[in-house]
PDB file of C-alpha atoms and ligand atoms in Angstrom:
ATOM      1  CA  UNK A   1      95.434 141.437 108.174  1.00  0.00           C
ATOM      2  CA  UNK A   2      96.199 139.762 105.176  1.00  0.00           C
ATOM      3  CA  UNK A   3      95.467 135.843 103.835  1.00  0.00           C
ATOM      4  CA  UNK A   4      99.215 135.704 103.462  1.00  0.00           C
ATOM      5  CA  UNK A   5     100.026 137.087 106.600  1.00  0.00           C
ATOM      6  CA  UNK A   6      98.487 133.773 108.480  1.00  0.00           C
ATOM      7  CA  UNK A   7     100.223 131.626 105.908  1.00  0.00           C
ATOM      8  CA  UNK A   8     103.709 133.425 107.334  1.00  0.00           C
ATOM      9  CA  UNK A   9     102.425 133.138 111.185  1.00  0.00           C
ATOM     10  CA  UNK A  10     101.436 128.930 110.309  1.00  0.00           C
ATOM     11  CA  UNK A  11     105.255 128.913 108.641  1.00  0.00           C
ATOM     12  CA  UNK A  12     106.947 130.806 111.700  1.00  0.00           C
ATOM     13  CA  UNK A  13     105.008 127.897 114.179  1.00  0.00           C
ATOM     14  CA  UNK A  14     105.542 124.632 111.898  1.00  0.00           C
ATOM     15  CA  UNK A  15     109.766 126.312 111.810  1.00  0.00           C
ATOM     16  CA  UNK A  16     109.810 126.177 115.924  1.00  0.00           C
ATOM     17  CA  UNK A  17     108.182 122.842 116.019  1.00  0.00           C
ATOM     18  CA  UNK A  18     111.508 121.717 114.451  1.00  0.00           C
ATOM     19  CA  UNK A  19     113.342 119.194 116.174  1.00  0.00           C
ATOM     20  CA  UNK A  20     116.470 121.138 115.533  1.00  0.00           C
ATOM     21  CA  UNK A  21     113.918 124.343 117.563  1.00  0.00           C
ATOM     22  CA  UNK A  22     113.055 122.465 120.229  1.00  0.00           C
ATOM     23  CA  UNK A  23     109.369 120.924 119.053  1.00  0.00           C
ATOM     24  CA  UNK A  24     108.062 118.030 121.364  1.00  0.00           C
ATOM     25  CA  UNK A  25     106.582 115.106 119.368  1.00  0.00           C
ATOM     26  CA  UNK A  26     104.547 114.883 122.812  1.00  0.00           C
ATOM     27  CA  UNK A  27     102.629 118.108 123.045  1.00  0.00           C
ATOM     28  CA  UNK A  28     102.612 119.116 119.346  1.00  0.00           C
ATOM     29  CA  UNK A  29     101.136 117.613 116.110  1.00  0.00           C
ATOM     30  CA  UNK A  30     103.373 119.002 113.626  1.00  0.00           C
ATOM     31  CA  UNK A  31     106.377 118.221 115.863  1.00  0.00           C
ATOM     32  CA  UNK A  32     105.392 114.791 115.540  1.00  0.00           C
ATOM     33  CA  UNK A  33     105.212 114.702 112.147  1.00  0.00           C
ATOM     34  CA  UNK A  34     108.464 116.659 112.089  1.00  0.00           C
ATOM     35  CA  UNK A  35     109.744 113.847 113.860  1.00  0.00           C
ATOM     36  CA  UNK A  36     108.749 110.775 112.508  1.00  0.00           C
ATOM     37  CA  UNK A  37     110.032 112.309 108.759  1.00  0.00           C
ATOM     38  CA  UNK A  38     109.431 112.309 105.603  1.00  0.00           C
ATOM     39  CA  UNK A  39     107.320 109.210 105.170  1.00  0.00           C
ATOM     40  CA  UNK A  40     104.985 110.851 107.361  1.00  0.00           C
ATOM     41  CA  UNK A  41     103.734 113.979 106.273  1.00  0.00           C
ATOM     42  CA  UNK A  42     104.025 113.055 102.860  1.00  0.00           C
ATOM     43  CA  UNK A  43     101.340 109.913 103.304  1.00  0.00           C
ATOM     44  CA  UNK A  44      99.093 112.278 104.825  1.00  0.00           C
ATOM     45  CA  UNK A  45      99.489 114.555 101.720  1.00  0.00           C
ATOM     46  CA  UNK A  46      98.137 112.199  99.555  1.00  0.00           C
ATOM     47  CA  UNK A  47      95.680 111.357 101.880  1.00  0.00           C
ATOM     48  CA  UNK A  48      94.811 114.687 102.108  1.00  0.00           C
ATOM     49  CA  UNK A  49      94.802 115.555  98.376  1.00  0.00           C
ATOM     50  CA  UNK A  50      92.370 111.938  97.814  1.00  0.00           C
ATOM     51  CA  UNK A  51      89.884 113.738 100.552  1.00  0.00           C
ATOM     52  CA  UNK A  52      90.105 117.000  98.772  1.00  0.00           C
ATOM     53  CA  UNK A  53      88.825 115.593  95.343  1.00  0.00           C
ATOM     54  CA  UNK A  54      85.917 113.604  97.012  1.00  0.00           C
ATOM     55  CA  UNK A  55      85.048 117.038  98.956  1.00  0.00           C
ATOM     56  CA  UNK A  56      85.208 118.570  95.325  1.00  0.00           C
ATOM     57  CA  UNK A  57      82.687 115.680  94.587  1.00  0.00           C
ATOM     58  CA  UNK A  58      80.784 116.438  97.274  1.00  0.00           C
ATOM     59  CA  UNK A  59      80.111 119.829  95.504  1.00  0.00           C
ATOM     60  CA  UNK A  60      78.716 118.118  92.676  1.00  0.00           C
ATOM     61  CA  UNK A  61      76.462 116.222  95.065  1.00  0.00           C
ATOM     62  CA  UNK A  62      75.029 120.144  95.887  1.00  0.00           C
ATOM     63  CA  UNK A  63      77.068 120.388  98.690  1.00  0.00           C
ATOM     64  CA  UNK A  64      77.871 123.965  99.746  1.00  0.00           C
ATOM     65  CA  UNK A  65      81.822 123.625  99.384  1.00  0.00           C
ATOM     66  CA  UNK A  66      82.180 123.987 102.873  1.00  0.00           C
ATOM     67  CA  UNK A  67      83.889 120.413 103.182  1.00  0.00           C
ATOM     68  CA  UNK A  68      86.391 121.265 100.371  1.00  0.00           C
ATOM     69  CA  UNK A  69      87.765 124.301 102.226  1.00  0.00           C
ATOM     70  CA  UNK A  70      88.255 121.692 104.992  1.00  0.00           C
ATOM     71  CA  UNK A  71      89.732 119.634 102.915  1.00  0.00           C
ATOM     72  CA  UNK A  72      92.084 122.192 101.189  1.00  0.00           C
ATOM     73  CA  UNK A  73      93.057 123.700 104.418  1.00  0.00           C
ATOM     74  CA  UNK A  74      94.072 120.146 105.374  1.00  0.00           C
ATOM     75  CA  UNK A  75      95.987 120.195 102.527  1.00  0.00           C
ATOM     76  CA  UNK A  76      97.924 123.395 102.814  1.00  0.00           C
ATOM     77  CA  UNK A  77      98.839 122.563 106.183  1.00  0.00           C
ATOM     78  CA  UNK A  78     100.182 119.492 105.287  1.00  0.00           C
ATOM     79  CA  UNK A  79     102.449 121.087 102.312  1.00  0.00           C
ATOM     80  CA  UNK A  80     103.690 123.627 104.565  1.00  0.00           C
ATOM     81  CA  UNK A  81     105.376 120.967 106.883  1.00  0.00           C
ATOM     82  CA  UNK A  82     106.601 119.384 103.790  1.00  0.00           C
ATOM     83  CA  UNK A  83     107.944 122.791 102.475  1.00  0.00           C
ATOM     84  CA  UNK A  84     109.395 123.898 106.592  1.00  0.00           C
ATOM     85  CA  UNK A  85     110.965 120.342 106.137  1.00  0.00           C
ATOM     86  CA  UNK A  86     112.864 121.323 103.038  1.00  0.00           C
ATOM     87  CA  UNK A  87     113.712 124.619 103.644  1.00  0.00           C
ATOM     88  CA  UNK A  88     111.249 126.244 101.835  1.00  0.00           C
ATOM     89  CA  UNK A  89     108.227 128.976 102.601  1.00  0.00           C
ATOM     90  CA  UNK A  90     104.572 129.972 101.489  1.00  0.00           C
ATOM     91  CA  UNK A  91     106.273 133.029 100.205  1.00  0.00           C
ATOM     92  CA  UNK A  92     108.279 130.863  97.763  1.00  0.00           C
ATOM     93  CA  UNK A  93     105.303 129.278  96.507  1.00  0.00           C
ATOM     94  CA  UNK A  94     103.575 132.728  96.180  1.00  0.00           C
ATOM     95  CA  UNK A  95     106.714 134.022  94.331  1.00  0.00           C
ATOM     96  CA  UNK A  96     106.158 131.408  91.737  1.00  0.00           C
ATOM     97  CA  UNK A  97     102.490 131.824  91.132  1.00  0.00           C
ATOM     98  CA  UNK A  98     103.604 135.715  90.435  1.00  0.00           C
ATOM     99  CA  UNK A  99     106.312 134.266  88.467  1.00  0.00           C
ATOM    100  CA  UNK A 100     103.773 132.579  86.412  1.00  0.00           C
ATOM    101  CA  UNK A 101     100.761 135.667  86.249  1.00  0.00           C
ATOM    102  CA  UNK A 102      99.486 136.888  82.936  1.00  0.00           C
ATOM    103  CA  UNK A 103     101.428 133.526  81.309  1.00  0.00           C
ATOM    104  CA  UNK A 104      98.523 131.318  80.186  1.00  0.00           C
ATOM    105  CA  UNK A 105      98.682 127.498  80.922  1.00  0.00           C
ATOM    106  CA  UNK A 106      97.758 126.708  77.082  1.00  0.00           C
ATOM    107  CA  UNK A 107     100.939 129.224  75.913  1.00  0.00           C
ATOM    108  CA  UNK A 108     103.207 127.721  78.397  1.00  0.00           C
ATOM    109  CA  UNK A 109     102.493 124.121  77.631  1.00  0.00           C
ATOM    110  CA  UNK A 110     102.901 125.258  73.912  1.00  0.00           C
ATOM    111  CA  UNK A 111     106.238 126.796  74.473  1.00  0.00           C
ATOM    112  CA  UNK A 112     107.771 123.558  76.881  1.00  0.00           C
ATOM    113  CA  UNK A 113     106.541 121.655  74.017  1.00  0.00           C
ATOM    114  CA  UNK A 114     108.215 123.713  71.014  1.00  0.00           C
ATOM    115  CA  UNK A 115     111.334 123.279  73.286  1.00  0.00           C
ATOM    116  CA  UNK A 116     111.626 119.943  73.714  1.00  0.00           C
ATOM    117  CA  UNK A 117     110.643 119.536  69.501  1.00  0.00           C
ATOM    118  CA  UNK A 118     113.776 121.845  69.283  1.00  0.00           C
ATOM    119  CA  UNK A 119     116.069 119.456  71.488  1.00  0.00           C
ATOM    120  CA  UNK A 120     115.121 116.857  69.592  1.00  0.00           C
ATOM    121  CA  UNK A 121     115.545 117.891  66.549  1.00  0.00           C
ATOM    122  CA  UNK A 122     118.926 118.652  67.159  1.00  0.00           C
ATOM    123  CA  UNK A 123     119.918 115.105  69.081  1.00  0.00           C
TER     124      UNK A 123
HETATM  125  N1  PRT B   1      96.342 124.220 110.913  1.00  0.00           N
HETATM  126  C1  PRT B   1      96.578 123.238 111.612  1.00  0.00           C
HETATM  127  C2  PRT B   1      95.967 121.978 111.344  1.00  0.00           C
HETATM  128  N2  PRT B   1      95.111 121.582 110.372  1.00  0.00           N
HETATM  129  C3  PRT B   1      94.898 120.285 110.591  1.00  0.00           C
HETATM  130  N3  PRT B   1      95.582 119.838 111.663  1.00  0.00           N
HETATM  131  C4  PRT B   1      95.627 118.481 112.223  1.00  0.00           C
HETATM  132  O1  PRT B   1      95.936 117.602 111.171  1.00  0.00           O
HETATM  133  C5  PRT B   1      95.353 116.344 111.424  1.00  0.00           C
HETATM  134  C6  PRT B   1      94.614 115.976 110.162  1.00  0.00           C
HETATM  135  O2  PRT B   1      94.545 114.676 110.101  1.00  0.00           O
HETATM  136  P1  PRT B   1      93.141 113.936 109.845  1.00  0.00           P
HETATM  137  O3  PRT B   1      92.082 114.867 109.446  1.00  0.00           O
HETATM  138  O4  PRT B   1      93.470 112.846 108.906  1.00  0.00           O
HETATM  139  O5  PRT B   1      92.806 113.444 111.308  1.00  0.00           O
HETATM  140  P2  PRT B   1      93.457 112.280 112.111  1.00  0.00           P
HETATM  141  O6  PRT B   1      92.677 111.055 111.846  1.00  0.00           O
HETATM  142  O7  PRT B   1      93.517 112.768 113.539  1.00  0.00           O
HETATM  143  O8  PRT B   1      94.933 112.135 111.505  1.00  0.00           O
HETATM  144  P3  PRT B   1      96.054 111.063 111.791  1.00  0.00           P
HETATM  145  O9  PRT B   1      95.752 110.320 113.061  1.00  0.00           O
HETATM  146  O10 PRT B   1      96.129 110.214 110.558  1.00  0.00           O
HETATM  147  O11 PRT B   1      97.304 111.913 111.918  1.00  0.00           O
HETATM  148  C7  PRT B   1      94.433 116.492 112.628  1.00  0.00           C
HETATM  149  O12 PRT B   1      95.060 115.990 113.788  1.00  0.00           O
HETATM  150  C8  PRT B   1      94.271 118.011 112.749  1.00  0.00           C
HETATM  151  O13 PRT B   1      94.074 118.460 114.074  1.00  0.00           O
HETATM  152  C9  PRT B   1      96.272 120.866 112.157  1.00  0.00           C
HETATM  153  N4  PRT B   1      97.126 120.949 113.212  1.00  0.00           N
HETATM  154  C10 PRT B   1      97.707 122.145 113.467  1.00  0.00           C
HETATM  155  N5  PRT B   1      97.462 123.281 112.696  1.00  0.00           N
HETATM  156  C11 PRT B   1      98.172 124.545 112.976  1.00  0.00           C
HETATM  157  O14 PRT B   1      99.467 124.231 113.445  1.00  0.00           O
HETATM  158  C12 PRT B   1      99.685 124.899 114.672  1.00  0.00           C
HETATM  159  C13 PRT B   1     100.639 124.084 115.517  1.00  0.00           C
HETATM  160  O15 PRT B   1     100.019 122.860 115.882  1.00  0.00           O
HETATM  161  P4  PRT B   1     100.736 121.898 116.972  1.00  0.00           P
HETATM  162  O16 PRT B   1     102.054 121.545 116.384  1.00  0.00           O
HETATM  163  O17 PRT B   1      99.850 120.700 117.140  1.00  0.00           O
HETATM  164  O18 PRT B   1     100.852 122.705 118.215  1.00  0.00           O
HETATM  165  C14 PRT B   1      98.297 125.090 115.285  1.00  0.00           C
HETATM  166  O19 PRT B   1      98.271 126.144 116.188  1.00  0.00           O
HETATM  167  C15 PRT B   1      97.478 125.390 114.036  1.00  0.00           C
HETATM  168  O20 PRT B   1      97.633 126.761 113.690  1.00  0.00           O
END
């Protein structure tokens, strides 16, 4: 079974946690988070995200990256409520990063840039 087929199983569970599906803030974690909103979810994403670079850190430190798997599966999780919450799923994300294969960061940054030089230009 494929990586991205868990990533659709987590999306299917954090969608019936709804409220709107029935998910009890009492026997279910992302329920509650579900619940209690935006604010939320999106504090423990930046928690999440600060643990994730000291994890990276930890790497440097000659850990065996073992903590910043944790840390990124953490993470993930924690985007995937935010993306049930606004109607989006892994498979959009995934859509995008195939959106973006073979187009190099460097050439992409170069072209937004030539762009906004052209809007410019013309204002
Ligand atoms: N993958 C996860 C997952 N990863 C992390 N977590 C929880 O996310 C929280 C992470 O927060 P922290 O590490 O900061 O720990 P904490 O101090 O307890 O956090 P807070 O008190 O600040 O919330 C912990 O409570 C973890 O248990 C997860 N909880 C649930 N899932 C998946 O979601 C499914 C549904 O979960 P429930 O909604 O709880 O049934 C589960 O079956 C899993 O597949």
């Amino acid at each position: 079974m494929s990586s991205t087929d868990a990533l659709a199983r987590l999306a299917a569970v954090i969608e019936s946690r709804k409220p709107a599906n029935g998910g009890d803030p009492e026997k279910s974690y992302v329920a509650r988070l579900l619940h209690k909103g935006p604010d939320a979810f999106l504090k423990k994403i930046g928690e999440e995200a600060t643990e994730t670079v000291m994890a990276a850190k930890d790497c440097d430190q000659g850990g065996d990256g073992q903590k910043l798997v944790n840390e990124v599966a953490d993470l993930w999780f924690h985007c995937m409520i935010a993306l049930a919450h606004y109607g989006k799923t892994p498979a959009d994300v995934v859509d995008e990063l195939s959106r973006r294969e073979g187009l190099s960061g460097l050439e992409e940054k170069a072209l937004r840039k030539a762009v906004a030089r052209e809007a410019e230009s013309k204002s």
